Coordinates of C-alpha atoms and ligand atoms in Angstrom, one line a residue:
Chain A
M196 CA 131.4 86.1 121.7
K197 CA 130.7 88.5 124.5
I198 CA 127.2 89.8 125.4
L199 CA 126.4 92.7 127.6
V200 CA 123.0 92.7 129.1
C201 CA 121.7 96.0 130.5
I202 CA 119.8 95.4 133.8
S203 CA 117.7 98.0 135.5
R204 CA 115.8 97.8 138.8
T205 CA 112.1 98.8 138.9
P206 CA 109.4 98.6 141.5
D207 CA 107.3 95.5 141.4
T208 CA 104.4 95.7 138.9
T209 CA 101.9 95.7 141.8
A210 CA 103.7 98.5 143.8
K211 CA 101.6 101.4 144.9
I212 CA 102.6 104.5 143.0
A213 CA 102.9 107.5 145.3
F214 CA 105.3 110.4 145.8
T215 CA 106.9 112.2 148.6
D216 CA 108.9 115.4 149.2
N217 CA 106.4 117.7 147.5
N218 CA 105.8 115.2 144.7
T219 CA 109.5 115.2 143.7
K220 CA 110.4 111.6 144.7
F221 CA 108.9 108.2 144.3
A222 CA 107.7 106.8 147.7
T223 CA 109.8 103.7 148.2
E224 CA 108.4 102.6 151.5
G225 CA 107.2 99.1 151.4
V226 CA 108.0 98.8 147.7
Q227 CA 109.4 95.5 146.5
W228 CA 112.0 95.8 143.8
I229 CA 112.5 93.5 140.8
I230 CA 114.6 93.3 137.7
N231 CA 112.8 95.3 135.0
P232 CA 110.6 92.5 133.4
Y233 CA 111.8 93.2 129.9
D234 CA 115.5 93.0 131.0
E235 CA 115.0 89.7 132.8
W236 CA 112.4 87.8 130.9
Y237 CA 113.7 88.7 127.4
A238 CA 117.2 90.2 127.2
L239 CA 118.8 88.2 130.0
V240 CA 117.0 84.9 129.5
R241 CA 117.7 85.0 125.7
A242 CA 121.4 85.6 126.4
I243 CA 121.3 82.6 128.7
E244 CA 119.6 80.4 126.2
L245 CA 122.2 81.3 123.6
K246 CA 125.0 80.5 126.0
E247 CA 123.3 77.1 126.7
K248 CA 123.8 76.3 123.0
D249 CA 127.4 77.7 122.9
A250 CA 129.3 77.6 126.2
S251 CA 132.0 79.9 124.8
I252 CA 129.6 82.9 125.1
G253 CA 130.3 85.2 128.0
I254 CA 127.4 87.1 129.6
H255 CA 128.2 90.4 131.4
L256 CA 125.6 92.5 133.1
V257 CA 125.7 96.2 133.6
T258 CA 123.6 98.4 135.9
I259 CA 123.8 102.1 136.5
G260 CA 122.6 102.5 140.0
G261 CA 123.4 102.9 143.7
A262 CA 124.3 100.1 146.2
E263 CA 120.6 99.3 146.6
T264 CA 120.5 97.7 143.2
E265 CA 122.9 94.9 144.2
P266 CA 120.2 92.4 145.3
I267 CA 118.7 92.5 141.8
I268 CA 122.1 92.2 140.2
R269 CA 122.8 89.1 142.3
K270 CA 119.4 87.8 141.2
A271 CA 120.4 88.4 137.5
L272 CA 123.7 86.6 138.2
A273 CA 121.7 83.7 139.8
L274 CA 119.7 83.4 136.6
G275 CA 122.9 82.9 134.6
G276 CA 125.0 86.0 134.0
D277 CA 128.8 85.4 134.4
E278 CA 129.8 88.7 135.9
A279 CA 128.4 92.1 136.6
I280 CA 129.5 95.7 136.6
R281 CA 127.7 98.4 138.6
V282 CA 128.3 102.0 137.8
N283 CA 127.7 103.8 141.0
S284 CA 125.3 106.6 140.1
I285 CA 121.7 107.4 140.9
E286 CA 121.5 109.9 138.0
E287 CA 118.3 109.4 136.0
D288 CA 118.8 111.3 132.8
P289 CA 118.7 108.8 129.9
Y290 CA 121.6 110.4 128.1
F291 CA 123.7 110.2 131.2
I292 CA 122.8 106.5 131.8
A293 CA 123.4 105.6 128.1
S294 CA 126.8 107.4 128.3
Q295 CA 127.8 105.2 131.2
I296 CA 126.7 102.0 129.5
A297 CA 128.6 103.1 126.4
F298 CA 131.8 103.6 128.5
V299 CA 131.5 100.1 130.0
A300 CA 130.7 98.6 126.6
K301 CA 133.7 100.2 125.0
E302 CA 136.0 98.9 127.6
G303 CA 134.6 95.3 127.3
S304 CA 134.3 95.3 123.5
Y305 CA 131.1 93.3 123.3
D306 CA 129.7 91.8 120.2
L307 CA 126.1 92.2 121.3
I308 CA 124.5 94.6 123.7
L309 CA 120.9 93.7 124.8
T310 CA 118.5 96.0 126.6
G311 CA 114.8 95.6 127.5
K312 CA 112.2 97.3 125.4
E313 CA 111.6 99.8 128.2
T314 CA 111.8 100.3 131.9
I315 CA 108.3 100.0 133.5
D316 CA 109.0 103.0 135.7
H317 CA 110.6 105.6 133.5
N318 CA 109.0 104.3 130.3
G319 CA 111.7 105.9 128.2
S320 CA 112.4 103.2 125.7
S321 CA 115.4 105.2 124.7
I322 CA 118.5 103.9 126.4
G323 CA 119.3 101.1 123.9
A324 CA 119.1 103.4 120.9
M325 CA 121.1 106.0 122.6
V326 CA 123.9 103.5 123.4
S327 CA 123.9 102.4 119.8
E328 CA 124.4 106.0 118.6
L329 CA 127.1 106.6 121.2
L330 CA 129.0 103.5 120.0
D331 CA 128.1 104.0 116.3
M332 CA 126.5 100.6 116.0
P333 CA 123.3 99.4 114.3
F334 CA 120.3 99.2 116.6
I335 CA 117.3 96.9 116.3
S336 CA 114.4 98.0 118.5
L337 CA 111.6 95.8 119.8
A338 CA 113.0 92.5 118.8
T339 CA 110.8 89.4 119.3
K340 CA 113.3 86.8 118.1
L341 CA 117.1 86.6 118.1
N342 CA 119.4 84.0 116.7
I343 CA 123.1 84.3 116.1
E344 CA 125.5 83.0 113.5
P345 CA 129.3 83.4 113.6
T346 CA 129.4 86.9 112.1
Q347 CA 125.8 88.2 112.3
A348 CA 122.6 88.2 114.1
I349 CA 119.2 87.2 112.7
V350 CA 116.6 89.3 114.4
T351 CA 112.8 89.6 114.0
R352 CA 111.4 92.9 115.1
E353 CA 107.9 94.3 115.5
I354 CA 106.9 96.9 112.9
E355 CA 103.5 98.6 112.7
G356 CA 101.0 95.9 111.7
G357 CA 103.4 93.1 111.5
E358 CA 107.0 92.0 111.8
E359 CA 110.2 92.0 109.9
E360 CA 113.3 89.7 109.8
A361 CA 116.7 91.2 109.3
E362 CA 120.4 90.2 109.2
I363 CA 122.9 92.5 110.8
S364 CA 126.6 92.0 111.4
F365 CA 128.1 92.3 114.9
P366 CA 128.6 94.4 116.9
L367 CA 125.1 95.7 117.5
V368 CA 122.5 96.8 120.1
I369 CA 119.1 95.2 120.4
S370 CA 116.1 96.0 122.6
C371 CA 114.2 93.0 123.5
Q372 CA 110.5 92.3 124.1
K373 CA 108.0 89.4 124.4
G374 CA 108.7 86.4 122.2
M375 CA 112.4 86.3 122.7
A376 CA 112.7 83.7 125.4
E377 CA 111.0 81.2 127.7
A378 CA 110.5 82.4 131.2
R379 CA 112.6 80.8 133.9
I380 CA 113.3 81.1 137.6
P381 CA 116.7 80.9 139.3
N382 CA 117.5 77.6 140.9
M383 CA 119.3 76.9 144.2
R384 CA 122.6 76.2 142.4
G385 CA 122.4 79.4 140.5
I386 CA 121.7 81.4 143.7
M387 CA 124.7 79.8 145.5
A388 CA 127.0 80.4 142.5
A389 CA 125.8 84.1 142.2
R390 CA 127.2 84.9 145.6
T391 CA 130.8 84.4 144.4
K392 CA 130.4 85.7 140.9
P393 CA 132.4 89.0 140.2
L394 CA 130.5 92.2 140.7
A395 CA 132.7 95.2 139.9
V396 CA 131.8 98.6 141.1
K397 CA 132.9 101.6 139.0
E398 CA 132.6 105.3 139.5
P399 CA 130.7 107.1 136.7
Q400 CA 132.6 109.0 134.0
S401 CA 131.7 112.5 133.5
A402 CA 128.8 113.0 131.0
E403 CA 126.2 115.6 130.3
K404 CA 122.7 115.6 131.6
L405 CA 120.2 116.7 129.1
T406 CA 117.0 116.5 131.1
T407 CA 115.9 116.6 134.7
T408 CA 112.6 115.5 136.4
K409 CA 111.0 118.3 138.3
A410 CA 107.9 116.7 139.7
F411 CA 105.4 113.8 139.5
V412 CA 101.6 114.0 139.2
L413 CA 99.0 111.3 139.8
P414 CA 96.1 111.2 137.3
P415 CA 92.8 112.4 138.6
A416 CA 90.7 109.6 140.1
K417 CA 87.8 108.2 138.1
S418 CA 84.5 109.5 139.3
G419 CA 83.0 106.1 139.6
V420 CA 81.4 103.5 137.4
K421 CA 77.9 103.8 136.0
L422 CA 76.3 100.4 136.1
I423 CA 73.8 99.3 133.5
P424 CA 71.5 96.3 134.1
A425 CA 72.6 93.2 132.2
E426 CA 69.2 92.8 130.6
T427 CA 69.5 96.2 128.8
P428 CA 72.8 96.5 127.0
E429 CA 71.0 98.7 124.6
L430 CA 71.0 101.3 127.3
L431 CA 74.8 101.1 127.4
V432 CA 74.9 101.6 123.6
Q433 CA 72.7 104.6 124.0
L434 CA 74.9 106.1 126.7
L435 CA 78.1 105.6 124.7
R436 CA 76.5 107.4 121.9
E437 CA 74.7 110.3 123.6
E438 CA 76.6 110.8 126.8
A439 CA 80.2 109.7 126.2
K440 CA 79.9 110.4 122.5
V441 CA 82.4 107.7 121.5
I442 CA 80.3 105.6 119.1
Chain B
M292 CA 114.4 128.4 115.4
P293 CA 111.7 126.4 113.7
V294 CA 109.9 123.3 115.0
I295 CA 110.3 120.2 112.8
I296 CA 107.8 117.5 112.9
F297 CA 108.9 114.0 111.7
T298 CA 105.8 113.0 109.7
E299 CA 105.3 109.3 108.9
H300 CA 103.3 107.9 106.1
S301 CA 102.0 104.4 105.3
E302 CA 100.1 103.1 102.4
D303 CA 100.3 106.6 100.8
K304 CA 98.6 108.3 103.7
I305 CA 99.9 110.5 106.4
K306 CA 99.5 108.4 109.6
K307 CA 96.9 109.6 112.1
S308 CA 99.5 109.6 114.9
S309 CA 101.6 111.9 112.7
L310 CA 98.7 114.3 112.2
E311 CA 98.5 114.5 116.0
A312 CA 102.2 115.3 116.1
V313 CA 101.8 117.9 113.4
S314 CA 99.0 119.5 115.4
Y315 CA 101.2 119.5 118.5
G316 CA 104.1 120.9 116.6
V317 CA 102.0 123.7 115.0
A318 CA 100.6 124.6 118.4
L319 CA 104.1 124.6 119.9
A320 CA 105.5 126.8 117.1
G321 CA 102.7 129.2 117.8
K322 CA 103.7 129.4 121.4
L323 CA 107.3 129.9 120.4
N324 CA 106.5 132.4 117.7
T325 CA 108.3 130.4 115.0
E326 CA 107.3 128.2 112.1
A327 CA 106.4 124.6 112.0
I328 CA 107.9 122.4 109.3
A329 CA 106.8 118.9 108.4
L330 CA 109.6 116.5 107.5
V331 CA 108.6 113.6 105.3
V332 CA 111.2 110.9 104.6
G333 CA 111.0 108.4 101.7
P334 CA 108.8 108.4 98.6
T335 CA 105.1 108.5 99.0
A336 CA 102.0 109.3 97.0
A337 CA 100.4 110.9 100.0
P338 CA 99.3 114.4 99.0
L339 CA 101.8 116.3 101.1
S340 CA 100.5 119.8 100.3
Q341 CA 97.3 118.9 102.2
L342 CA 99.3 119.1 105.4
G343 CA 98.4 122.8 105.0
E344 CA 95.0 121.8 106.3
Y345 CA 96.7 121.1 109.6
G346 CA 98.5 124.4 109.9
I347 CA 101.7 123.5 108.1
K348 CA 103.1 126.0 105.5
K349 CA 106.3 124.1 104.6
V350 CA 106.8 120.4 104.0
V351 CA 110.4 119.2 103.5
H352 CA 110.4 116.0 101.6
A353 CA 113.5 113.8 101.5
N354 CA 112.0 111.9 98.6
D355 CA 115.1 110.5 97.0
T356 CA 115.9 108.3 99.9
A357 CA 114.4 104.8 99.6
I358 CA 115.6 104.3 103.1
I359 CA 114.2 101.6 105.3
A360 CA 112.5 102.8 108.5
S361 CA 114.3 100.0 110.4
D362 CA 117.7 101.6 109.7
T363 CA 117.7 103.9 112.7
K364 CA 121.1 105.2 112.0
S365 CA 120.5 106.4 108.5
M366 CA 117.1 107.7 109.5
A367 CA 118.6 109.7 112.4
A368 CA 121.3 111.0 110.0
I369 CA 118.7 112.2 107.4
I370 CA 116.6 113.9 110.1
S371 CA 119.7 115.7 111.5
Q372 CA 120.6 117.0 108.1
A373 CA 117.2 118.5 107.7
V374 CA 117.3 119.9 111.2
D375 CA 120.6 121.5 110.5
A376 CA 119.5 122.8 107.1
H377 CA 116.6 124.6 108.7
Q378 CA 118.3 125.4 112.0
A379 CA 115.4 123.9 113.9
D380 CA 115.6 123.8 117.7
V381 CA 112.7 121.5 118.5
I382 CA 111.9 118.2 116.8
I383 CA 108.6 116.5 117.4
F384 CA 107.9 112.7 116.9
S385 CA 104.8 110.7 117.4
N386 CA 105.9 107.9 119.8
T387 CA 105.6 105.1 117.2
L388 CA 107.7 102.0 116.8
T389 CA 109.8 103.9 114.3
A390 CA 110.3 106.9 116.6
K391 CA 111.4 104.6 119.4
G392 CA 114.4 103.6 117.4
V393 CA 115.2 106.9 115.8
A394 CA 114.4 109.7 118.3
P395 CA 117.0 108.5 120.9
R396 CA 119.7 108.2 118.2
L397 CA 118.9 111.7 117.1
S398 CA 119.0 112.9 120.7
V399 CA 122.6 111.7 121.0
R400 CA 123.6 112.9 117.6
M401 CA 122.4 116.4 118.3
K402 CA 122.9 116.5 122.1
A403 CA 119.2 117.3 122.3
G404 CA 117.4 116.3 125.5
L405 CA 114.6 113.9 124.7
V406 CA 111.2 113.3 126.4
T407 CA 109.4 110.2 125.2
G408 CA 105.7 109.6 125.9
A409 CA 104.7 113.3 126.1
V410 CA 101.0 114.0 126.8
A411 CA 100.8 117.8 126.7
L412 CA 102.5 120.9 125.2
P413 CA 105.6 122.0 127.1
D414 CA 105.2 124.5 129.9
L415 CA 107.3 127.4 128.7
T416 CA 106.8 129.4 131.9
N417 CA 108.7 126.7 133.8
E418 CA 111.8 126.6 131.6
F419 CA 110.8 123.9 129.0
T420 CA 109.0 121.3 130.9
V421 CA 107.1 118.5 129.3
R422 CA 104.6 116.2 131.0
K423 CA 105.0 112.5 130.1
T424 CA 103.7 109.2 131.3
V425 CA 105.7 107.2 133.8
F426 CA 105.0 104.0 135.8
S427 CA 103.2 102.6 132.8
G428 CA 100.5 105.2 132.8
K429 CA 99.9 105.2 136.5
A430 CA 101.5 108.6 136.9
F431 CA 103.0 111.5 135.0
A432 CA 106.4 113.2 135.4
D433 CA 107.2 116.8 134.5
V434 CA 110.6 116.6 132.8
T435 CA 112.6 119.7 132.0
I436 CA 114.8 119.7 128.9
L437 CA 118.1 121.4 129.7
S438 CA 119.8 121.4 126.3
P439 CA 119.3 124.2 123.7
K440 CA 118.0 121.6 121.2
K441 CA 115.0 119.6 122.2
I442 CA 113.1 116.4 121.1
I443 CA 109.6 115.5 122.1
S444 CA 108.0 112.1 121.3
L445 CA 104.3 112.5 121.7
N446 CA 102.1 109.6 122.9
Q447 CA 99.5 108.4 120.5
N448 CA 95.9 109.6 121.1
A449 CA 97.2 112.2 123.6
F450 CA 96.8 115.3 121.5
E451 CA 93.8 116.3 119.4
I452 CA 94.2 116.8 115.7
I453 CA 93.5 120.5 114.9
K454 CA 92.3 121.4 111.5
S455 CA 92.8 124.7 109.8
T456 CA 92.9 125.7 106.1
G457 CA 95.5 126.2 103.4
A458 CA 98.0 124.4 101.3
A459 CA 101.6 123.7 102.2
E460 CA 104.5 124.3 99.9
V461 CA 106.4 121.0 99.4
I462 CA 110.2 121.4 99.1
P463 CA 112.3 118.4 97.9
F464 CA 115.3 117.8 100.1
T465 CA 118.3 115.9 98.9
T466 CA 120.3 114.1 101.5
A467 CA 123.7 112.5 101.3
T468 CA 123.3 108.7 100.7
I469 CA 124.0 106.6 103.7
P470 CA 124.9 102.9 103.2
S471 CA 122.7 100.6 105.3
S472 CA 124.2 97.8 107.5
I473 CA 120.8 96.1 107.8
K474 CA 119.5 93.5 105.4
I475 CA 115.8 93.0 105.5
K476 CA 115.0 89.3 104.7
K477 CA 111.3 89.1 105.2
V478 CA 108.3 91.3 106.1
N479 CA 105.0 89.9 107.3
R480 CA 102.1 92.3 107.6
M481 CA 98.7 91.4 108.9
A482 CA 96.6 93.0 106.1
G483 CA 93.4 94.9 106.8
E484 CA 93.6 95.1 110.5
I485 CA 93.3 98.4 112.4
S486 CA 96.5 99.3 114.1
L487 CA 96.0 98.9 117.8
A488 CA 98.4 101.7 118.8
E489 CA 96.5 104.2 116.6
A490 CA 93.0 102.9 117.1
D491 CA 90.5 105.3 118.7
K492 CA 88.3 102.4 119.7
V493 CA 89.5 99.1 121.1
I494 CA 87.5 95.9 122.0
S495 CA 89.5 93.7 124.4
A496 CA 88.7 90.4 125.9
G497 CA 90.3 88.1 128.5
R498 CA 90.3 84.7 130.0
G499 CA 86.6 85.1 130.8
L500 CA 85.9 84.1 127.2
K501 CA 87.0 80.6 127.9
G502 CA 88.7 79.8 124.5
P503 CA 89.8 81.2 121.2
E504 CA 86.7 79.8 119.5
N505 CA 84.6 82.4 121.3
W506 CA 86.2 85.5 119.8
G507 CA 83.7 85.7 116.9
M508 CA 81.5 88.1 118.9
V509 CA 84.5 90.3 119.9
E510 CA 85.5 90.6 116.3
E511 CA 82.0 91.3 115.2
L512 CA 81.6 94.1 117.8
A513 CA 85.0 95.5 116.8
K514 CA 84.0 95.5 113.1
L515 CA 80.7 97.2 113.7
L516 CA 82.4 100.0 115.7
G517 CA 85.5 100.3 113.5
A518 CA 87.6 99.2 116.5
A519 CA 90.8 97.3 116.9
T520 CA 90.9 94.1 119.0
A521 CA 93.1 93.5 122.0
C522 CA 93.5 91.0 124.8
S523 CA 94.9 90.3 128.2
R524 CA 98.3 88.7 128.7
P525 CA 97.2 85.2 129.6
V526 CA 95.1 85.1 126.4
A527 CA 98.1 85.9 124.2
D528 CA 100.3 83.6 126.3
S529 CA 97.9 80.7 125.6
N530 CA 98.0 81.6 121.9
W531 CA 94.3 82.2 121.8
R532 CA 95.1 85.6 120.2
P533 CA 98.3 86.9 118.5
H534 CA 100.9 88.4 120.7
H535 CA 100.7 91.9 119.3
E536 CA 97.2 92.2 120.7
H537 CA 98.5 91.9 124.3
V538 CA 97.9 95.2 126.2
G539 CA 99.1 96.1 129.6
Q540 CA 102.3 96.8 131.6
T541 CA 104.3 94.2 129.6
G542 CA 102.4 94.6 126.4
L543 CA 101.3 97.6 124.4
A544 CA 100.1 100.7 126.3
I545 CA 97.2 102.3 124.6
A546 CA 95.0 105.3 125.1
P547 CA 91.9 105.1 122.8
D548 CA 88.7 107.1 123.2
L549 CA 86.8 103.9 124.0
Y550 CA 88.1 100.7 125.6
I551 CA 85.6 97.9 126.1
A552 CA 87.0 95.1 128.3
I553 CA 85.1 91.8 128.2
G554 CA 85.8 89.0 130.7
I555 CA 89.0 90.7 131.9
S556 CA 89.5 90.9 135.7
G557 CA 91.4 94.2 135.6
A558 CA 94.6 93.2 137.3
I559 CA 96.9 96.1 138.0
Q560 CA 99.3 95.1 135.3
H561 CA 96.5 95.1 132.8
L562 CA 95.2 98.5 133.9
A563 CA 98.7 99.9 133.5
G564 CA 98.4 99.6 129.8
V565 CA 94.9 100.9 129.3
N566 CA 94.0 103.3 132.1
R567 CA 94.7 106.3 129.9
S568 CA 91.7 105.4 127.7
K569 CA 89.1 108.1 127.8
T570 CA 86.0 106.0 128.3
I571 CA 86.3 102.5 129.8
V572 CA 83.5 100.0 129.6
V573 CA 83.7 96.8 131.6
I574 CA 81.6 93.7 131.0
N575 CA 82.3 91.0 133.7
K576 CA 80.1 88.6 135.6
D577 CA 81.9 89.1 138.9
P578 CA 80.7 92.3 140.6
E579 CA 83.9 92.2 142.6
A580 CA 86.2 92.4 139.5
P581 CA 88.7 95.2 140.2
F582 CA 88.2 96.5 136.7
F583 CA 84.9 98.1 137.7
K584 CA 86.8 100.6 139.9
A585 CA 88.6 101.9 136.8
A586 CA 85.6 101.9 134.6
D587 CA 83.2 104.6 133.4
Y588 CA 80.4 102.2 132.4
G589 CA 79.9 98.7 133.5
I590 CA 77.6 95.7 133.1
I591 CA 77.7 92.9 135.6
G592 CA 76.7 90.0 133.6
D593 CA 77.6 87.0 131.4
A594 CA 79.5 88.2 128.3
F595 CA 77.9 85.5 126.2
E596 CA 74.5 87.0 126.8
V597 CA 75.5 90.7 127.0
V598 CA 77.7 91.1 124.0
P599 CA 75.3 89.6 121.4
K600 CA 72.6 92.0 122.7
M601 CA 75.0 94.9 122.4
I602 CA 75.8 93.9 118.8
E603 CA 72.1 93.8 118.0
A604 CA 71.6 97.2 119.7
I605 CA 74.4 98.8 117.6
K606 CA 73.0 97.3 114.4
Q607 CA 69.6 98.8 115.2
L608 CA 71.3 102.2 115.8
K609 CA 73.0 102.0 112.4
K610 CA 69.8 101.3 110.5
Ligands
LIG160 C1 105.1 91.2 136.0 C2 103.7 91.0 135.5 C3 103.4 91.6 134.3 C4 102.1 91.4 133.8 N1 101.7 92.1 132.6 C5 100.5 92.0 132.2 C6 100.0 92.7 131.0 O1 100.8 93.5 130.4 N2 98.8 92.6 130.6 C7 97.8 91.8 131.2 O2 96.7 91.7 130.8 N3 98.2 91.1 132.3 C8 99.5 91.1 132.8 N4 99.9 90.4 133.8 C9 98.9 89.4 134.3 C10 97.9 89.9 135.2 O3 98.4 90.0 136.6 C11 96.6 89.1 135.2 O4 96.9 87.7 135.6 C12 95.9 89.1 133.9 O5 95.7 90.4 133.4 C13 94.6 88.4 134.0 O6 94.0 88.2 132.7 P1 92.4 88.1 132.6 O7 91.7 89.2 133.3 O8 92.1 87.8 131.1 O9 92.1 86.7 133.3 P2 91.4 86.4 134.8 O10 92.1 87.1 135.8 O11 91.3 84.9 134.8 O12 90.0 87.1 134.7 C14 89.0 86.6 133.9 C15 87.8 87.5 134.2 O13 86.7 87.1 133.4 C16 85.5 87.1 134.2 N5 84.6 86.2 133.5 C17 84.6 84.8 133.5 N6 83.6 84.3 132.8 C18 82.9 85.4 132.3 C19 81.7 85.5 131.5 N7 81.1 84.4 131.0 N8 81.3 86.7 131.3 C20 81.9 87.8 131.8 N9 83.0 87.8 132.5 C21 83.5 86.5 132.8 C22 85.9 86.7 135.5 O14 85.0 87.2 136.5 C23 87.3 87.4 135.7 O15 87.2 88.6 136.2 C24 101.2 90.6 134.4 C25 101.5 89.9 135.6 C26 102.8 90.1 136.1 C27 103.2 89.4 137.4
LIG161 N1 120.0 102.4 135.1 C1 120.1 101.5 134.2 N2 121.2 100.6 134.2 C2 121.3 99.6 133.2 N3 120.5 99.5 132.2 C3 119.4 100.4 132.1 C4 119.2 101.4 133.1 N4 118.1 102.0 132.7 C5 117.6 101.5 131.6 N5 118.4 100.5 131.2 C6 118.3 99.6 130.1 O1 117.6 100.3 129.0 C7 116.3 99.7 128.7 C8 115.4 100.8 128.3 O2 115.2 101.7 129.4 P1 114.4 103.1 129.2 O3 114.9 103.8 128.1 O4 114.5 103.7 130.5 O5 112.9 102.6 129.0 C9 116.0 98.9 129.9 O6 115.1 97.9 129.6 C10 117.3 98.4 130.4 O7 117.7 97.3 129.7

């Protein structure tokens, strides 16, 4: 059983969001980078939990990114990946990224490909489904539970107003969210071991770009809060009705 | 040429989020001088001709396919058949759980550039550029779609439903059957709740409420206002509330007309999921709580005193 976990690098959740170069680039100065939370907490950790139950499982990681992503790949290896592949490209079009992941996945013939639910910077929630279509595999989005049997996966996914449990044969692609796994932090042994785990760098294959980001915009600042005395919540109710017109 | 809108239904009604997508698609078709077609997949008793009241003249109904929404592959195949049959160039989705699985597959299948989380109509003076949320609602990006075919997945509560008059013609559409590789074993639905993603009012509470036993007043307020309930992450993590109520950067991102936050500090990760709400009300006993900076209205006070009084005031109003 071989699992491929798609790892992306994102700014820390508390990072200041600002732009440079005429609002065409994210301002990276002083920004801490992390593994995209969904990729780490759910996709990767669930793969590690499965491997703890069955040592024959191999966990490979893939990142499409420049050399600056290597510290977070090492961190993912420290948590418990076996080896990693970095496709050396800073291209941001989702179709291009998905194409690169699909190339890597084809070469490695994986049984299971895991992605996060979405990246907290691009908010695309599209790479996993794109990869599945490129590989002609089933795709389960927004999974909250994953168990595996010899030939199939048993997956619970979120649906509007509830959840649904399904059985799907391998190979398949799953995007992971909350519920999948218990959080964990890398230990010293893992960190030491990660230094010598294989990290292969590949050049991207040619693939089309279907979109391009022109510029970024910050939302207008709030004009300030109107405070209502705690003794008179009825005044708030009145304002919500007459001024904001929301109730 | 036409614009096709993937129109979802549930419990024999067209979903509110799909009516937003329909309004968006009709407005876009107007700008492009073409027609807007609603595509409905699967049997439903929803009165489809009434989509005419939202500016639709033609509804294509793939009614013979009892296909499960979870089967993203078959769903994408059916949509692409309809797109081909009508030679549509633009496909509009509402960015629902279903769309998140289907729209990217369709994007690959048709080599159509995809923008998810759109918040406005495309700017056609600047090629075909769509504004979408990025950084979990903390910013927007203007993304240009380069391919001839284009897919836009519209954020919920981002575009107003526009009413017009008329009845739509409903045309049955037969699709090739596609075997499904997914076996659904169990479905659990929480009956009677208002879907958080679609809700236009949300009452949310945090750790300030001390324990799950204190949610009665939150639920009562929500019920009175016809609102959905939500919570901060630690509240869901402690199992005080179900996980699907968790909003924020790592939970659901929502944009209701009214968001009332009770006993929530307003951490940046929480704000990321709710800051697109149109009116934000914060009730917190700490005047320094960061949430007040993001709020439109605030009460500095003890939730256990303020909320019951609010409930009384609303009851008075309703009399
Ligand atoms: C990577 C990452 C991702 C995260 N993602 C999310 C996310 O998606 N969503 C999320 O919510 N959090 C998220 N968090 C957690 C976030 O940082 C905060 O810890 C969390 O939002 C705090 O929840 P809270 O406001 O309910 O609790 P607290 O921070 O404990 O705040 C409780 C508030 O209640 C007030 N209070 C107490 N008693 C009363 C009373 N009687 N009446 C009125 N007010 C009262 C207090 O003054 C305080 O402001 C994330 C954190 C990280 C690191
Ligand atoms: N550059 C990348 N390299 C590897 N995996 C990625 C990359 N970008 C996104 N992913 C994966 O795809 C998921 C969804 O990303 P997105 O579609 O951008 O929201 C993420 O949670 C990752 O698992």
